[in-house]
Amino acid sequence: EKKQTINFGAGPAKLPQSVLFQAQKELMDYNGIGISVLEMSHRSSDFNKIMNTTENLLRELLSIPDNYKVMFLQGGGSAQFSAVPLNLIGLKQDRCADYLVTGTWSSKAAKEAEKYGKVNVVHPKLERYTKIPDSSSWSLTAGASYVYYCCNETVHGVEYNFTPDTHGSVLVSDMSSNFLSRPVDVSKFGLIFAGAQKNVGCAGVTVVIVREDLIGYALKDCPIVLDYKVQADNNSLYNTPPCFSIYIMGLVLEWIKNNGGVEAMETLNMKKSSMIYDIINSSNDFYVCPVDIACRSRMNVPFRVGKKEGDEALEKKFLDGASKLGMISLKGHRSVGGIRASLYNAVTVEDTLAGPFKLHAFKLNSL
Ligand code: PMP
């Protein structure tokens, strides 16, 4: 009997129960071959099938056009902060890339890119990461190698609900924390990457979807494992891939498909996040979400308790109380404090319902 815990973690995060059961069932003996996926050669035909099935499911769920490669790489989203400029900044002679810096993760990505070329932050620097500067204030570089943004800033709860218009430049997006949470028109992008440990699996694998004509421009100092051409030519098997993480991702993708695909995920994610934002909005500023209404994330809902800048004693009480009620990982990122409820695909409406109701009861009774 599993303890009833509601996991609002920001990543690694909750996985669908059925995926865990299947992984458990197959752990000792995958598909009747007598060994585990953990023990299997990455060059075996069984693993090859897992890779192909996983890639095909992803292509189907996102309608990825044929002229895009899909890669399963290691090093997390952070390795892609380096891989993106190492592979793409040389697309144009000027080696200049445009960055939208709307939170911790795009800020880190921009810093990394500065090692390899010129970085132009296209909007006035933000004092606080609570909004997306209006696109009329952006000054894009004509002839930039690419334009980069983070589609959902996990720490600050800032999510783009539109696709930036780059005036023709290649668009690159970090979708680590909202990947497959809603439909995306892949054809608008040069490259999309996402670590799996939030919406599509466990830590260890990062999906990279890249348009074929952008491959082959890596700087000569690019480490070979980060070179998209090498990885694409070798079907992500240049070296040992994160086999088990890819297998888990395959199970999660199947679960998404069986539950109505990304459209159904979007409907549920809108419903879940509205439930929490509604409580925040009607709390008379007892709960305060600092993020502009227009870009409030459906994946990560950050808020303060007691007052605008957060009453830390009250927040501690809130977290302790939540934990007594079985709700875990609600603490905001250490850099911002406060509370953060992450509502990835595997978090159910029931989890979310239980969350706010219990929190409300908790607020009334104990704070
Ligand atoms: N991008 C985003 C949006 C993230 O949320 C994170 C991790 N929380 C990263 C990148 C970095 O990922 P990793 O820890 O896998 O390197």
Tab-separated table of C-alpha atoms and ligand atoms in Angstrom:
chain	number	residue	atom	x	y	z
A	1	GLU	CA	0.000	0.000	0.000
A	2	LYS	CA	1.526	3.275	-1.184
A	3	LYS	CA	1.376	6.314	1.061
A	4	GLN	CA	-1.083	8.912	-0.247
A	5	THR	CA	1.230	11.716	-1.219
A	6	ILE	CA	0.434	14.564	-3.573
A	7	ASN	CA	3.624	15.601	-5.312
A	8	PHE	CA	3.705	19.201	-6.539
A	9	GLY	CA	7.434	19.015	-7.292
A	10	ALA	CA	9.013	21.147	-10.026
A	11	GLY	CA	11.176	18.341	-11.377
A	12	PRO	CA	11.990	15.552	-11.114
A	13	ALA	CA	8.264	15.378	-10.677
A	14	LYS	CA	5.257	13.122	-10.497
A	15	LEU	CA	4.980	10.318	-13.050
A	16	PRO	CA	1.700	8.692	-14.056
A	17	GLN	CA	0.889	5.824	-11.694
A	18	SER	CA	0.336	3.411	-14.598
A	19	VAL	CA	3.822	4.160	-15.951
A	20	LEU	CA	5.383	3.309	-12.596
A	21	PHE	CA	3.408	0.066	-12.422
A	22	GLN	CA	4.459	-0.944	-15.916
A	23	ALA	CA	8.110	-0.116	-15.251
A	24	GLN	CA	7.896	-2.127	-12.047
A	25	LYS	CA	6.311	-5.061	-13.821
A	26	GLU	CA	8.955	-5.041	-16.545
A	27	LEU	CA	11.914	-4.284	-14.357
A	28	MET	CA	13.096	-7.870	-13.902
A	29	ASP	CA	12.101	-9.160	-17.295
A	30	TYR	CA	11.436	-6.888	-20.229
A	31	ASN	CA	9.088	-8.332	-22.796
A	32	GLY	CA	9.920	-11.926	-21.910
A	33	ILE	CA	13.604	-11.707	-22.808
A	34	GLY	CA	14.717	-12.433	-19.258
A	35	ILE	CA	16.639	-9.232	-18.574
A	36	SER	CA	15.826	-5.674	-17.577
A	37	VAL	CA	16.061	-2.590	-19.787
A	38	LEU	CA	18.690	-1.539	-17.248
A	39	GLU	CA	20.888	-4.425	-18.352
A	40	MET	CA	20.332	-4.286	-22.074
A	41	SER	CA	22.838	-3.310	-24.749
A	42	HIS	CA	22.011	-0.007	-26.349
A	43	ARG	CA	22.814	-1.705	-29.670
A	44	SER	CA	20.440	-4.638	-29.146
A	45	SER	CA	17.381	-5.051	-31.347
A	46	ASP	CA	15.130	-4.796	-28.283
A	47	PHE	CA	16.552	-1.428	-27.320
A	48	ASN	CA	16.452	-0.337	-30.915
A	49	LYS	CA	12.706	-0.998	-30.868
A	50	ILE	CA	12.326	1.078	-27.694
A	51	MET	CA	14.162	4.000	-29.348
A	52	ASN	CA	12.082	3.774	-32.516
A	53	THR	CA	8.780	3.471	-30.698
A	54	THR	CA	9.653	6.424	-28.478
A	55	GLU	CA	10.694	8.604	-31.399
A	56	ASN	CA	7.610	7.666	-33.422
A	57	LEU	CA	5.274	8.416	-30.522
A	58	LEU	CA	6.883	11.819	-30.090
A	59	ARG	CA	6.613	12.535	-33.823
A	60	GLU	CA	2.963	11.556	-33.731
A	61	LEU	CA	2.063	13.536	-30.584
A	62	LEU	CA	3.670	16.756	-31.848
A	63	SER	CA	3.137	16.176	-35.593
A	64	ILE	CA	6.855	16.731	-36.093
A	65	PRO	CA	7.545	17.382	-39.790
A	66	ASP	CA	9.830	14.938	-41.642
A	67	ASN	CA	12.582	17.507	-42.103
A	68	TYR	CA	13.266	17.560	-38.364
A	69	LYS	CA	15.622	15.239	-36.501
A	70	VAL	CA	14.751	14.019	-33.019
A	71	MET	CA	17.629	13.275	-30.652
A	72	PHE	CA	17.757	11.843	-27.133
A	73	LEU	CA	20.795	13.316	-25.415
A	74	GLN	CA	22.440	13.496	-22.015
A	75	GLY	CA	23.579	16.474	-19.972
A	76	GLY	CA	20.134	17.896	-19.216
A	77	GLY	CA	18.729	21.203	-20.327
A	78	SER	CA	21.951	22.770	-19.077
A	79	ALA	CA	24.075	20.947	-21.660
A	80	GLN	CA	21.789	22.427	-24.309
A	81	PHE	CA	22.533	25.931	-22.989
A	82	SER	CA	26.012	25.240	-24.405
A	83	ALA	CA	25.079	22.956	-27.304
A	84	VAL	CA	22.717	25.494	-28.855
A	85	PRO	CA	25.351	28.217	-29.355
A	86	LEU	CA	28.085	25.662	-30.106
A	87	ASN	CA	25.990	24.279	-32.961
A	88	LEU	CA	24.006	27.260	-34.158
A	89	ILE	CA	25.869	30.497	-33.485
A	90	GLY	CA	28.079	29.726	-36.484
A	91	LEU	CA	25.052	29.704	-38.792
A	92	LYS	CA	25.834	33.326	-39.625
A	93	GLN	CA	29.233	34.923	-39.971
A	94	ASP	CA	28.579	37.574	-37.313
A	95	ARG	CA	28.093	34.926	-34.629
A	96	CYS	CA	25.413	36.960	-32.924
A	97	ALA	CA	22.404	35.493	-31.155
A	98	ASP	CA	19.323	37.237	-29.802
A	99	TYR	CA	18.081	36.204	-26.342
A	100	LEU	CA	14.881	36.902	-24.476
A	101	VAL	CA	15.795	36.807	-20.804
A	102	THR	CA	12.633	36.325	-18.780
A	103	GLY	CA	13.845	34.208	-15.871
A	104	THR	CA	16.592	32.106	-14.330
A	105	TRP	CA	16.836	29.569	-17.124
A	106	SER	CA	17.034	31.889	-20.106
A	107	SER	CA	19.467	34.003	-18.127
A	108	LYS	CA	21.749	31.004	-17.641
A	109	ALA	CA	21.437	30.081	-21.304
A	110	ALA	CA	22.392	33.611	-22.398
A	111	LYS	CA	25.455	33.604	-20.112
A	112	GLU	CA	26.617	30.330	-21.600
A	113	ALA	CA	26.155	31.605	-25.163
A	114	GLU	CA	28.376	34.614	-24.392
A	115	LYS	CA	31.314	32.198	-24.371
A	116	TYR	CA	30.843	31.460	-28.042
A	117	GLY	CA	29.670	34.650	-29.679
A	118	LYS	CA	27.839	37.924	-29.265
A	119	VAL	CA	24.655	37.860	-27.246
A	120	ASN	CA	22.070	40.559	-27.681
A	121	VAL	CA	19.327	40.683	-25.072
A	122	VAL	CA	16.532	42.088	-27.196
A	123	HIS	CA	14.561	43.930	-24.519
A	124	PRO	CA	15.395	46.269	-21.597
A	125	LYS	CA	16.723	44.225	-18.671
A	126	LEU	CA	13.997	43.104	-16.285
A	127	GLU	CA	14.340	44.053	-12.623
A	128	ARG	CA	12.088	41.185	-11.629
A	129	TYR	CA	11.074	38.181	-13.650
A	130	THR	CA	7.339	38.676	-13.509
A	131	LYS	CA	6.459	39.572	-17.085
A	132	ILE	CA	7.349	39.207	-20.739
A	133	PRO	CA	8.302	42.583	-22.233
A	134	ASP	CA	5.864	43.591	-24.964
A	135	SER	CA	7.154	42.492	-28.346
A	136	SER	CA	6.889	46.075	-29.615
A	137	SER	CA	9.858	46.866	-27.323
A	138	TRP	CA	12.112	44.138	-28.703
A	139	SER	CA	15.033	45.095	-30.902
A	140	LEU	CA	15.932	41.996	-32.864
A	141	THR	CA	19.263	41.829	-34.681
A	142	ALA	CA	19.001	41.620	-38.440
A	143	GLY	CA	21.114	38.630	-39.422
A	144	ALA	CA	21.160	36.993	-35.974
A	145	SER	CA	22.115	33.332	-36.023
A	146	TYR	CA	19.034	32.573	-33.950
A	147	VAL	CA	16.539	33.977	-31.452
A	148	TYR	CA	16.333	32.120	-28.140
A	149	TYR	CA	13.670	32.054	-25.456
A	150	CYS	CA	12.548	29.850	-22.581
A	151	CYS	CA	8.909	28.948	-23.167
A	152	ASN	CA	8.178	28.354	-19.498
A	153	GLU	CA	10.389	29.746	-16.761
A	154	THR	CA	10.107	27.058	-14.108
A	155	VAL	CA	11.383	29.132	-11.190
A	156	HIS	CA	9.372	32.283	-11.807
A	157	GLY	CA	6.218	30.777	-13.313
A	158	VAL	CA	6.371	32.876	-16.479
A	159	GLU	CA	5.032	31.183	-19.612
A	160	TYR	CA	4.741	32.402	-23.204
A	161	ASN	CA	1.242	31.971	-24.558
A	162	PHE	CA	2.410	33.041	-28.009
A	163	THR	CA	5.249	32.129	-30.334
A	164	PRO	CA	7.723	34.995	-30.707
A	165	ASP	CA	7.892	36.528	-34.183
A	166	THR	CA	11.584	36.576	-35.109
A	167	HIS	CA	11.226	38.393	-38.437
A	168	GLY	CA	12.709	35.426	-40.224
A	169	SER	CA	15.515	34.400	-37.855
A	170	VAL	CA	15.770	30.824	-36.609
A	171	LEU	CA	13.720	30.350	-33.435
A	172	VAL	CA	15.084	28.242	-30.564
A	173	SER	CA	13.080	27.327	-27.490
A	174	ASP	CA	13.772	25.698	-24.150
A	175	MET	CA	10.532	23.829	-23.453
A	176	SER	CA	11.875	21.784	-20.552
A	177	SER	CA	9.021	22.562	-18.229
A	178	ASN	CA	6.024	22.753	-20.577
A	179	PHE	CA	6.936	20.173	-23.208
A	180	LEU	CA	3.861	18.218	-24.366
A	181	SER	CA	1.639	20.219	-22.011
A	182	ARG	CA	-0.070	21.775	-25.048
A	183	PRO	CA	0.110	21.603	-28.848
A	184	VAL	CA	3.073	23.280	-30.540
A	185	ASP	CA	3.568	24.061	-34.223
A	186	VAL	CA	7.054	22.604	-34.583
A	187	SER	CA	7.454	24.032	-38.075
A	188	LYS	CA	7.804	27.534	-36.564
A	189	PHE	CA	10.981	26.463	-34.760
A	190	GLY	CA	14.544	25.795	-35.756
A	191	LEU	CA	15.128	23.909	-32.540
A	192	ILE	CA	13.222	22.828	-29.456
A	193	PHE	CA	14.791	21.126	-26.485
A	194	ALA	CA	13.374	19.739	-23.260
A	195	GLY	CA	14.704	17.806	-20.308
A	196	ALA	CA	12.366	14.899	-19.602
A	197	GLN	CA	12.171	15.098	-15.821
A	198	LYS	CA	9.148	17.385	-15.626
A	199	ASN	CA	6.459	16.498	-18.124
A	200	VAL	CA	7.705	13.474	-20.032
A	201	GLY	CA	9.679	11.158	-17.799
A	202	CYS	CA	12.601	10.981	-15.436
A	203	ALA	CA	15.969	12.718	-15.291
A	204	GLY	CA	18.731	11.644	-17.652
A	205	VAL	CA	17.390	12.311	-21.121
A	206	THR	CA	16.890	15.567	-22.993
A	207	VAL	CA	14.904	15.677	-26.212
A	208	VAL	CA	16.284	17.841	-29.008
A	209	ILE	CA	14.132	18.471	-32.088
A	210	VAL	CA	16.091	20.288	-34.774
A	211	ARG	CA	15.442	21.247	-38.388
A	212	GLU	CA	17.791	19.286	-40.633
A	213	ASP	CA	19.211	22.237	-42.550
A	214	LEU	CA	20.562	23.725	-39.282
A	215	ILE	CA	22.740	20.695	-38.591
A	216	GLY	CA	26.406	20.725	-39.555
A	217	TYR	CA	27.493	24.175	-38.405
A	218	ALA	CA	29.121	23.268	-35.073
A	219	LEU	CA	32.116	25.321	-34.007
A	220	LYS	CA	35.292	23.306	-34.326
A	221	ASP	CA	35.829	23.186	-30.555
A	222	CYS	CA	32.376	21.699	-29.966
A	223	PRO	CA	32.648	18.579	-27.779
A	224	ILE	CA	31.743	15.608	-29.925
A	225	VAL	CA	28.856	14.422	-27.726
A	226	LEU	CA	27.213	17.847	-28.106
A	227	ASP	CA	27.656	17.963	-31.883
A	228	TYR	CA	24.200	17.665	-33.436
A	229	LYS	CA	25.602	16.302	-36.683
A	230	VAL	CA	27.413	13.491	-34.924
A	231	GLN	CA	24.416	12.648	-32.749
A	232	ALA	CA	21.901	12.923	-35.591
A	233	ASP	CA	24.010	10.827	-37.968
A	234	ASN	CA	24.256	8.164	-35.268
A	235	ASN	CA	20.584	8.231	-34.229
A	236	SER	CA	21.617	9.420	-30.745
A	237	LEU	CA	23.818	6.317	-30.424
A	238	TYR	CA	27.227	7.894	-30.930
A	239	ASN	CA	27.840	6.897	-27.330
A	240	THR	CA	25.719	5.068	-24.768
A	241	PRO	CA	22.426	6.914	-24.449
A	242	PRO	CA	20.419	7.134	-21.195
A	243	CYS	CA	18.637	3.874	-22.005
A	244	PHE	CA	16.335	3.551	-19.021
A	245	SER	CA	15.277	7.211	-19.138
A	246	ILE	CA	14.394	6.825	-22.819
A	247	TYR	CA	12.354	3.724	-22.008
A	248	ILE	CA	10.447	5.598	-19.259
A	249	MET	CA	9.847	8.463	-21.638
A	250	GLY	CA	8.355	6.005	-24.142
A	251	LEU	CA	5.921	4.799	-21.485
A	252	VAL	CA	4.936	8.369	-20.614
A	253	LEU	CA	4.391	9.242	-24.279
A	254	GLU	CA	2.152	6.211	-24.657
A	255	TRP	CA	0.233	7.355	-21.577
A	256	ILE	CA	-0.201	10.843	-23.099
A	257	LYS	CA	-1.442	9.297	-26.343
A	258	ASN	CA	-3.894	7.020	-24.521
A	259	ASN	CA	-5.195	10.009	-22.584
A	260	GLY	CA	-6.077	12.117	-25.601
A	261	GLY	CA	-2.718	13.577	-26.649
A	262	VAL	CA	-1.421	17.095	-26.150
A	263	GLU	CA	-4.812	18.712	-26.772
A	264	ALA	CA	-6.297	16.824	-23.838
A	265	MET	CA	-3.235	17.671	-21.724
A	266	GLU	CA	-3.744	21.351	-22.502
A	267	THR	CA	-7.391	21.250	-21.437
A	268	LEU	CA	-6.485	19.577	-18.163
A	269	ASN	CA	-3.546	21.885	-17.528
A	270	MET	CA	-5.728	24.954	-18.047
A	271	LYS	CA	-8.302	23.544	-15.691
A	272	LYS	CA	-5.780	22.624	-12.973
A	273	SER	CA	-3.904	25.917	-13.040
A	274	SER	CA	-7.134	27.953	-13.074
A	275	MET	CA	-8.229	26.161	-9.932
A	276	ILE	CA	-5.157	27.438	-8.106
A	277	TYR	CA	-5.096	30.907	-9.665
A	278	ASP	CA	-8.801	31.313	-8.812
A	279	ILE	CA	-8.062	30.672	-5.159
A	280	ILE	CA	-5.164	33.111	-5.263
A	281	ASN	CA	-7.262	35.773	-7.018
A	282	SER	CA	-10.142	35.484	-4.596
A	283	SER	CA	-8.026	35.367	-1.444
A	284	ASN	CA	-8.039	39.106	-0.775
A	285	ASP	CA	-4.284	39.142	-1.210
A	286	PHE	CA	-3.750	36.460	1.395
A	287	TYR	CA	-2.063	34.585	-1.453
A	288	VAL	CA	-0.184	36.760	-3.927
A	289	CYS	CA	1.104	35.670	-7.326
A	290	PRO	CA	3.600	38.269	-8.579
A	291	VAL	CA	3.363	37.256	-12.248
A	292	ASP	CA	1.464	39.333	-14.854
A	293	ILE	CA	-1.890	37.758	-15.656
A	294	ALA	CA	-0.939	37.554	-19.344
A	295	CYS	CA	1.979	35.199	-18.788
A	296	ARG	CA	1.044	33.155	-15.736
A	297	SER	CA	2.348	29.636	-16.156
A	298	ARG	CA	-0.002	26.687	-16.353
A	299	MET	CA	2.805	24.447	-15.168
A	300	ASN	CA	4.394	26.236	-12.218
A	301	VAL	CA	2.257	28.456	-10.016
A	302	PRO	CA	4.400	30.581	-7.680
A	303	PHE	CA	2.809	32.549	-4.874
A	304	ARG	CA	3.534	34.206	-1.552
A	305	VAL	CA	1.501	33.837	1.615
A	306	GLY	CA	0.359	36.563	3.990
A	307	LYS	CA	1.622	39.595	2.108
A	308	LYS	CA	3.022	40.670	-1.227
A	309	GLU	CA	6.653	40.014	-0.416
A	310	GLY	CA	5.743	36.919	1.599
A	311	ASP	CA	5.484	36.397	5.321
A	312	GLU	CA	8.193	33.800	5.821
A	313	ALA	CA	6.914	32.547	9.151
A	314	LEU	CA	3.476	32.071	7.662
A	315	GLU	CA	4.949	30.376	4.608
A	316	LYS	CA	6.814	27.947	6.805
A	317	LYS	CA	3.598	27.168	8.647
A	318	PHE	CA	1.863	26.744	5.317
A	319	LEU	CA	4.488	24.278	4.062
A	320	ASP	CA	4.531	22.344	7.342
A	321	GLY	CA	0.743	22.153	7.293
A	322	ALA	CA	0.698	21.102	3.649
A	323	SER	CA	3.211	18.375	4.372
A	324	LYS	CA	1.082	17.066	7.234
A	325	LEU	CA	-1.747	16.811	4.708
A	326	GLY	CA	0.403	14.741	2.356
A	327	MET	CA	1.311	17.550	-0.055
A	328	ILE	CA	5.005	17.719	-0.758
A	329	SER	CA	7.526	19.769	-2.728
A	330	LEU	CA	5.532	22.975	-2.584
A	331	LYS	CA	8.472	25.099	-1.485
A	332	GLY	CA	9.419	27.799	-3.991
A	333	HIS	CA	12.845	27.676	-5.635
A	334	ARG	CA	15.561	28.639	-3.161
A	335	SER	CA	16.385	31.748	-5.219
A	336	VAL	CA	12.892	33.257	-4.881
A	337	GLY	CA	11.327	31.696	-1.774
A	338	GLY	CA	7.596	31.454	-1.233
A	339	ILE	CA	5.464	28.622	-2.543
A	340	ARG	CA	5.369	26.968	-5.948
A	341	ALA	CA	2.823	24.396	-7.060
A	342	SER	CA	3.950	22.536	-10.161
A	343	LEU	CA	1.109	20.975	-12.113
A	344	TYR	CA	2.740	18.865	-14.804
A	345	ASN	CA	0.733	16.452	-16.960
A	346	ALA	CA	0.851	13.616	-14.422
A	347	VAL	CA	-0.643	15.764	-11.642
A	348	THR	CA	-4.349	15.005	-11.788
A	349	VAL	CA	-7.360	17.273	-11.398
A	350	GLU	CA	-8.105	15.275	-8.237
A	351	ASP	CA	-4.622	16.014	-6.862
A	352	THR	CA	-5.136	19.676	-7.621
A	353	LEU	CA	-8.643	19.705	-6.199
A	354	ALA	CA	-7.464	18.070	-3.026
A	355	GLY	CA	-4.622	20.565	-2.875
A	356	PRO	CA	-6.499	23.860	-2.802
A	357	PHE	CA	-9.376	22.529	-0.730
A	358	LYS	CA	-7.061	21.168	1.885
A	359	LEU	CA	-4.960	24.300	1.768
A	360	HIS	CA	-8.040	26.415	2.243
A	361	ALA	CA	-9.224	24.363	5.164
A	362	PHE	CA	-5.727	24.549	6.516
A	363	LYS	CA	-5.659	28.299	6.146
A	364	LEU	CA	-8.976	28.717	7.944
A	365	ASN	CA	-8.135	26.387	10.772
A	366	SER	CA	-4.525	26.909	11.514
A	367	LEU	CA	-2.978	30.101	10.249
B	1	PMP	N1	15.471	24.773	-18.506
B	1	PMP	C1	14.395	24.821	-17.697
B	1	PMP	C2	13.177	25.572	-18.140
B	1	PMP	C3	14.431	24.172	-16.464
B	1	PMP	O1	13.372	24.209	-15.648
B	1	PMP	C4	15.603	23.473	-16.076
B	1	PMP	C5	15.705	22.708	-14.797
B	1	PMP	N2	14.839	22.953	-13.820
B	1	PMP	C6	16.700	23.483	-16.945
B	1	PMP	C7	16.586	24.121	-18.156
B	1	PMP	C8	17.975	22.798	-16.589
B	1	PMP	O2	17.799	21.442	-16.692
B	1	PMP	P1	18.835	20.393	-16.145
B	1	PMP	O3	18.803	20.452	-14.667
B	1	PMP	O4	18.274	19.108	-16.692
B	1	PMP	O5	20.155	20.728	-16.714
